[in-house]
XYZ file of C-alpha atoms in Angstrom:
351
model
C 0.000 0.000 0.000
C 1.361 3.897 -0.586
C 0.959 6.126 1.733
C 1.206 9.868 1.389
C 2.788 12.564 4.049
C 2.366 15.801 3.520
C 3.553 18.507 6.262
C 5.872 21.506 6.149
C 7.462 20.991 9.276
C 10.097 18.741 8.232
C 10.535 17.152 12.222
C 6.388 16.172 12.601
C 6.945 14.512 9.083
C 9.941 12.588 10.283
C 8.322 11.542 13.539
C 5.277 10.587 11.074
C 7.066 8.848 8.838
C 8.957 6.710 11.793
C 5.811 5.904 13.044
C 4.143 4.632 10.409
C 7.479 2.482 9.484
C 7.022 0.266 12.148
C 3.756 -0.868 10.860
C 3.763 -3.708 7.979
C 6.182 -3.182 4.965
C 4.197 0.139 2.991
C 5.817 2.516 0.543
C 5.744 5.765 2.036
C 6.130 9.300 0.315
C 6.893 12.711 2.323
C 5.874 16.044 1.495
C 6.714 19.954 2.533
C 5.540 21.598 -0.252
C 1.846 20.282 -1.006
C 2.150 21.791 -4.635
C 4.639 19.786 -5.582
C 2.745 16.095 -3.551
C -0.052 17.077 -5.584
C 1.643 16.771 -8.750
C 2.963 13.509 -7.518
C -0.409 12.547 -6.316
C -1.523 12.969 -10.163
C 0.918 10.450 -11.115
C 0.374 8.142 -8.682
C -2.327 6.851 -7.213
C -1.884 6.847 -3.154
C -3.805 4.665 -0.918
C -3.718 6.729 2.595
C -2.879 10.376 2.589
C -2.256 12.513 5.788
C -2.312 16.209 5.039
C -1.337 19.138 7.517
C -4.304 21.704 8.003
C -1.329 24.585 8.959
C 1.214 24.789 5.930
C 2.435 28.211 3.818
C 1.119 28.893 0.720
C -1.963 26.232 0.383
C -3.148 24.964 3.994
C -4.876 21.679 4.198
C -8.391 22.235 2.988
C -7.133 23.336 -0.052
C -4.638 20.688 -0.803
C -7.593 18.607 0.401
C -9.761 19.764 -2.268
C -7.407 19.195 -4.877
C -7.081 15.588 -3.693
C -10.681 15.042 -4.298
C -10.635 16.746 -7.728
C -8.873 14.350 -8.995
C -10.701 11.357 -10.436
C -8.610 8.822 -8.374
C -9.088 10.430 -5.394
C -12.823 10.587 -5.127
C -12.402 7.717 -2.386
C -8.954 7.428 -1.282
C -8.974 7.883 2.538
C -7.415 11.294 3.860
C -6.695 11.924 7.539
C -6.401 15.790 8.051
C -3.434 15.971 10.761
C -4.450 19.424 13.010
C -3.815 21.046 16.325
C -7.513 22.925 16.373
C -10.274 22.071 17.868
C -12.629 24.890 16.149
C -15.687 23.319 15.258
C -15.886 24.957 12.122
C -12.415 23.651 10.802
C -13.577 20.492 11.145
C -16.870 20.875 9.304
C -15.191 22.504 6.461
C -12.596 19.406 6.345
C -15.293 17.044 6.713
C -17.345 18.969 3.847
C -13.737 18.866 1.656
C -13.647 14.959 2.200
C -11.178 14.126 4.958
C -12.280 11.221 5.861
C -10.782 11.063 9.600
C -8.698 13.578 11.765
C -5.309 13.617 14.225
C -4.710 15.935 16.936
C -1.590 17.411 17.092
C 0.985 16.287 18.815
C -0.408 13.020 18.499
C 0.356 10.010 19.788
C 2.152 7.669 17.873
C 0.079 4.356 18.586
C -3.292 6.627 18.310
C -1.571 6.725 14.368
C -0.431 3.405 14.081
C -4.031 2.278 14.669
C -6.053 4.934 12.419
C -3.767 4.421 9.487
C -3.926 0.494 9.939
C -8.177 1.090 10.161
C -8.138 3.183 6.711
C -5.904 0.877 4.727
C -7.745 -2.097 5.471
C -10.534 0.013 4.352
C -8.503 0.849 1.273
C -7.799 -2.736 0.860
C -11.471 -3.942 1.100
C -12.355 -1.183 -1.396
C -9.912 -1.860 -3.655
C -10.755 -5.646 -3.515
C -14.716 -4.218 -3.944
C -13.745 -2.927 -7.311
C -11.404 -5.463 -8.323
C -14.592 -7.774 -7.861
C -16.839 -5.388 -9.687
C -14.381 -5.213 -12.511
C -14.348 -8.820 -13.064
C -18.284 -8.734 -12.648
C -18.510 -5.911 -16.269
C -16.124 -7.696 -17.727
C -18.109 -11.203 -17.453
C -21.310 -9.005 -18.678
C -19.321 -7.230 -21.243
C -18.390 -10.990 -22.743
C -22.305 -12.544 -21.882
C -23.278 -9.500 -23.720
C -21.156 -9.784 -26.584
C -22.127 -13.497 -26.965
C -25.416 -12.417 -26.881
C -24.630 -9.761 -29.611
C -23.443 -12.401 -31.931
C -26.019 -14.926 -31.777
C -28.757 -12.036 -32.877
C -26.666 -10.664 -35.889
C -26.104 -15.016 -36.999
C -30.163 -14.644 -36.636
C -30.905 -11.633 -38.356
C -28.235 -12.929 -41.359
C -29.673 -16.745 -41.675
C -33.636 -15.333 -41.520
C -32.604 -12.238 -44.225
C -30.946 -14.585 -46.532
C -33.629 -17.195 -46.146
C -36.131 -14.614 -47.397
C -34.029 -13.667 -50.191
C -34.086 -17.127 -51.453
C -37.686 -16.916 -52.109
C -37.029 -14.544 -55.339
C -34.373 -16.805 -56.411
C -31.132 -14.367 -54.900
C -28.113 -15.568 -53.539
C -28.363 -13.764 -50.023
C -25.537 -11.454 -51.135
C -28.218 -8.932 -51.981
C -28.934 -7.948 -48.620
C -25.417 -7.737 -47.546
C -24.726 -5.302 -49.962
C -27.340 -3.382 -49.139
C -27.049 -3.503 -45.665
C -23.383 -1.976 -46.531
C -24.171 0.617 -48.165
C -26.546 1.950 -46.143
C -23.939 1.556 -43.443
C -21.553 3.677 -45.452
C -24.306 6.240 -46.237
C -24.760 6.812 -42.484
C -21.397 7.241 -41.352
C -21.283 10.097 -44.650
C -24.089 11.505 -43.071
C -22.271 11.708 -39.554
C -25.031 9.066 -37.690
C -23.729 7.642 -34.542
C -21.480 3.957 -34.792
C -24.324 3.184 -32.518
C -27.222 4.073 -34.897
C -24.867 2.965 -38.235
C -24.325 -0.863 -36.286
C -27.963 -1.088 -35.742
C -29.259 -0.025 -39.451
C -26.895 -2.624 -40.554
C -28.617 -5.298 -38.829
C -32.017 -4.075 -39.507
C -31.516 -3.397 -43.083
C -31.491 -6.997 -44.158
C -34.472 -7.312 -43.039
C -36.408 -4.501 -45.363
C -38.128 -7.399 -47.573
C -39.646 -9.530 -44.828
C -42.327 -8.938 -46.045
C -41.440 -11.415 -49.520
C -42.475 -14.550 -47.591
C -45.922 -13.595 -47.748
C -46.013 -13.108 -51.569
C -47.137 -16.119 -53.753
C -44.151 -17.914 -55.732
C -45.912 -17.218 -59.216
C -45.998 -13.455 -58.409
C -42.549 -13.380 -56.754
C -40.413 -15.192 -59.217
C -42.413 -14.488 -62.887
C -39.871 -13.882 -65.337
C -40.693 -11.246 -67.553
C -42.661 -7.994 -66.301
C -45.741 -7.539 -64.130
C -49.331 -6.680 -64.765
C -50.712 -4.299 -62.846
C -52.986 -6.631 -60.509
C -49.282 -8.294 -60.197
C -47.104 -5.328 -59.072
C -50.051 -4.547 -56.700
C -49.507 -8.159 -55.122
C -45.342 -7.537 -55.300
C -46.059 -3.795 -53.641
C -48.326 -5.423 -50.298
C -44.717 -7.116 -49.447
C -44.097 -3.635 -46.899
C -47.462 -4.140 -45.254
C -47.022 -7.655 -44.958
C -43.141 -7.058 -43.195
C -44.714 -4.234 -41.153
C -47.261 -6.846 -39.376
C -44.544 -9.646 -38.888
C -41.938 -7.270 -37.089
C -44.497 -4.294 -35.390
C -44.561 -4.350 -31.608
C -40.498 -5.399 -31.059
C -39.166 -4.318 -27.497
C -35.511 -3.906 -29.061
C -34.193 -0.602 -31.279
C -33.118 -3.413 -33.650
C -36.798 -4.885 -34.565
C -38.240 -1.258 -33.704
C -35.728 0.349 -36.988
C -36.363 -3.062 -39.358
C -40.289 -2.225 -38.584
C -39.537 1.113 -40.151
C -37.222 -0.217 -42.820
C -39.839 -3.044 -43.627
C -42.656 -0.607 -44.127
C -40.991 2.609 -45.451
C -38.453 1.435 -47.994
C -40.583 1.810 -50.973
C -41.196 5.801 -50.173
C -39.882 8.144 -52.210
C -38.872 11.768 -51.109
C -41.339 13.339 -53.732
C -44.078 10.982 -51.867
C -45.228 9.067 -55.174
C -43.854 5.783 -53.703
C -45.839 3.258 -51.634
C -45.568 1.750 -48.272
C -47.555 4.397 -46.201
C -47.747 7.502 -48.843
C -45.259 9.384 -46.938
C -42.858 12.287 -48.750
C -40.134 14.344 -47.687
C -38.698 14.503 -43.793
C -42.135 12.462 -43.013
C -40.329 9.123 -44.138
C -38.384 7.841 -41.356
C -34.191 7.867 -41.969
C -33.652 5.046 -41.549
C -36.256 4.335 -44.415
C -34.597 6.788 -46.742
C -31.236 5.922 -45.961
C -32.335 2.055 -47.152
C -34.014 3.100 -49.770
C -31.156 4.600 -51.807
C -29.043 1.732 -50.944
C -31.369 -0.883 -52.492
C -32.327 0.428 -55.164
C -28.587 1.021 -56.021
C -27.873 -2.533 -55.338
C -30.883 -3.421 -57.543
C -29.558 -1.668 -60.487
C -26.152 -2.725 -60.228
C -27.604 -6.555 -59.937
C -28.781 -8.900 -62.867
C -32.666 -9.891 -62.740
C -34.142 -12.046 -65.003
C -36.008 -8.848 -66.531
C -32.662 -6.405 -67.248
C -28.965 -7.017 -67.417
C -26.887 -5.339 -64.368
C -26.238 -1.578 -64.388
C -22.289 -0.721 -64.662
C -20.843 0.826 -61.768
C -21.189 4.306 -62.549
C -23.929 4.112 -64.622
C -25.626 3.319 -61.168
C -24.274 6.020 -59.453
C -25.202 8.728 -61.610
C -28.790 7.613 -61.832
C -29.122 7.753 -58.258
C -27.587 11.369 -57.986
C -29.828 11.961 -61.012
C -33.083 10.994 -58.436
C -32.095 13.505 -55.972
C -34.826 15.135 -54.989
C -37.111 13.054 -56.298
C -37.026 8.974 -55.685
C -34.404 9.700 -52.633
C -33.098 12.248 -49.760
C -30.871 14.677 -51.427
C -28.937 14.574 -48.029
C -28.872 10.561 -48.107
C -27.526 11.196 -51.930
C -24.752 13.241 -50.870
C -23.880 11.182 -48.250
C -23.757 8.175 -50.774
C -21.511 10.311 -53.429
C -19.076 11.334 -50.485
C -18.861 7.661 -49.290
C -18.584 5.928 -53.356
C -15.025 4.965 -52.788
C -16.109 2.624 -49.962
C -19.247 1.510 -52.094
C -17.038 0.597 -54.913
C -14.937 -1.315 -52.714
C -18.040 -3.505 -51.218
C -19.034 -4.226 -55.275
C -15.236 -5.665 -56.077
C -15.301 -7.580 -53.574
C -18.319 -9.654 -55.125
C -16.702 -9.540 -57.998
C -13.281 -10.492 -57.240
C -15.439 -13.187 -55.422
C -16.684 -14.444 -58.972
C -13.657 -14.063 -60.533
C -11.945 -17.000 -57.752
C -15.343 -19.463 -58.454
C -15.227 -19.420 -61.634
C -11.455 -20.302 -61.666
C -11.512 -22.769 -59.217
């Protein structure tokens, strides 16, 4: 254990420091200027500190104050070492934070037996938040476990659902990166950015609902047809509505809101503008990017750029302009997400 001595009169310091010697084998610091134990005291974290109230320049409340300013000290024991007994001098120490007092001239077993007291104190305390350490620390990894086995969930179910229309699953990873990337251009919190990128994958829940024949007909829709196809954001609304967790809650909104656009001629609930959830018109640029960039049955895949410039070219209109310009500040990434599919292709088809 350290201990801390801080006094201006070098002989009471000595006589302190003797004292507490004899006691079991502790590291033991002395002080006459409390400036310069202060600035020790921020390097080093003490675990019993005796303080003078009567020194020069900064008597012992102050150096007392200073001690409990300091993050480490907020429950390090202090013994205020004083030869008044005015009331009031006490009150203002105990109001500072000393946590015990010694009359001056004290008597050396009186010490010995309030300093042993306080660092057994310190010692139980210390062992408290050793204990409580270990305690977040077990949390932090059930948590974390428990982290995992809901984004393995969320994957399996999203890619299940995208079999249905005959993808690969890679669909909704995609988009669920790019919507990432459009968040963090739009300066979203890493907490709000992780959480869109698990919801995301879930914006076509709603698909399981649809008939086969409607889903997978090659060639384009009727009208009664696309009616059928356009139900799929109702249909994910009522399988995810009422969730306890932000996750669910955001792939609710993602489910049902997807399909808006920002001049409010798209479908899902009518909404235009500000009125559509983000999280909505974040997802909303990013899947419809990934859908033009991807090769349907009905249409060849968009090139790269091609893509990009005809969502820019919807600004305004289909999507956000600030979700847009988020998405043109963040292409680089968004270009990196698409070569890695096809640098994935490339290695199948030559193995």
């Amino acid at each position: 254990m350290r201990i801390c001595i801080i006094d201006d009169e070098s002989i009471s310091l000595n006589v302190i420091r003797a004292v507490l010697s004899r006691m079991a084998a502790h590291d033991v610091e002395c002080f006459t200027d409390p400036e310069v134990a202060l600035e020790r005291c921020a390097q080093v974290t003490f675990d019993l500190v005796l303080v003078d109230y009567r020194m020069g320049d900064m008597n012992g409340i102050a150096c007392l104050k200073a001690l409990r300013a300091m993050p480490d000290y907020q429950f390090v024991p202090i013994i205020m070492l004083t030869a008044d007994e005015d009331r009031e001098l006490r009150l203002s120490a105990v109001r500072s934070g000393a946590t015990d007092f010694l009359n001056k001239p004290f008597d050396p077993e009186e010490l010995r037996v309030r300093a042993r007291n306080l660092l057994s104190l310190r010692e139980a305390q210390l062992a408290l938040l050793d204990r409580a350490m270990n305690l977040d620390y077990e949390v932090q990894k059930a948590t974390q476990k428990l982290v995992e086995r809901e984004e393995e969930l969320i994957w399996r179910l999203s890619r299940a659902i995208e079999t249905r229309d005959g993808s690969t699953g890679e669909h909704v990873s995609r988009v669920a990166s790019v919507a990432k990337v459009i968040a963090k251009h739009m300066g979203l919190s890493k907490q709000y950015c992780r959480t869109l990128y698990l919801a995301t994958p879930l914006h076509d829940t709603g698909k399981i609902g649809i008939s086969d024949a409607v889903l997978n007909k090659p060639g384009a829709l009727t009208c009664e047809e696309r009616q059928v196809i356009e139900t799929h954001t109702a249909i994910g609304s009522e399988i995810l509505q009422g969730g306890e967790s932000e996750l669910i809650r955001m792939a609710h909104e993602i489910a049902l809101y997807h399909h808006e656009k920002w001049d409010g001629t798209g479908y899902g609930a009518g909404l235009a503008g500000d009125a559509i959830p983000l999280s909505g018109r974040i997802t909303a640029v990013a899947d419809v990017f990934d859908a033009l960039c991807s090769e349907r049955t009905y249409k060849p895949a968009w090139p790269f750029e091609e893509a990009c410039v005809e969502i820019i070219n919807q600004s305004g209109k289909h999507f956000d302009p600030v979700c847009v310009d988020a998405f043109s500040a963040g292409k680089d990434e968004i270009r990196q997400i698409y070569q890695v599919d096809v640098d994935k292709s490339l290695s199948a088809l030559s193995a």
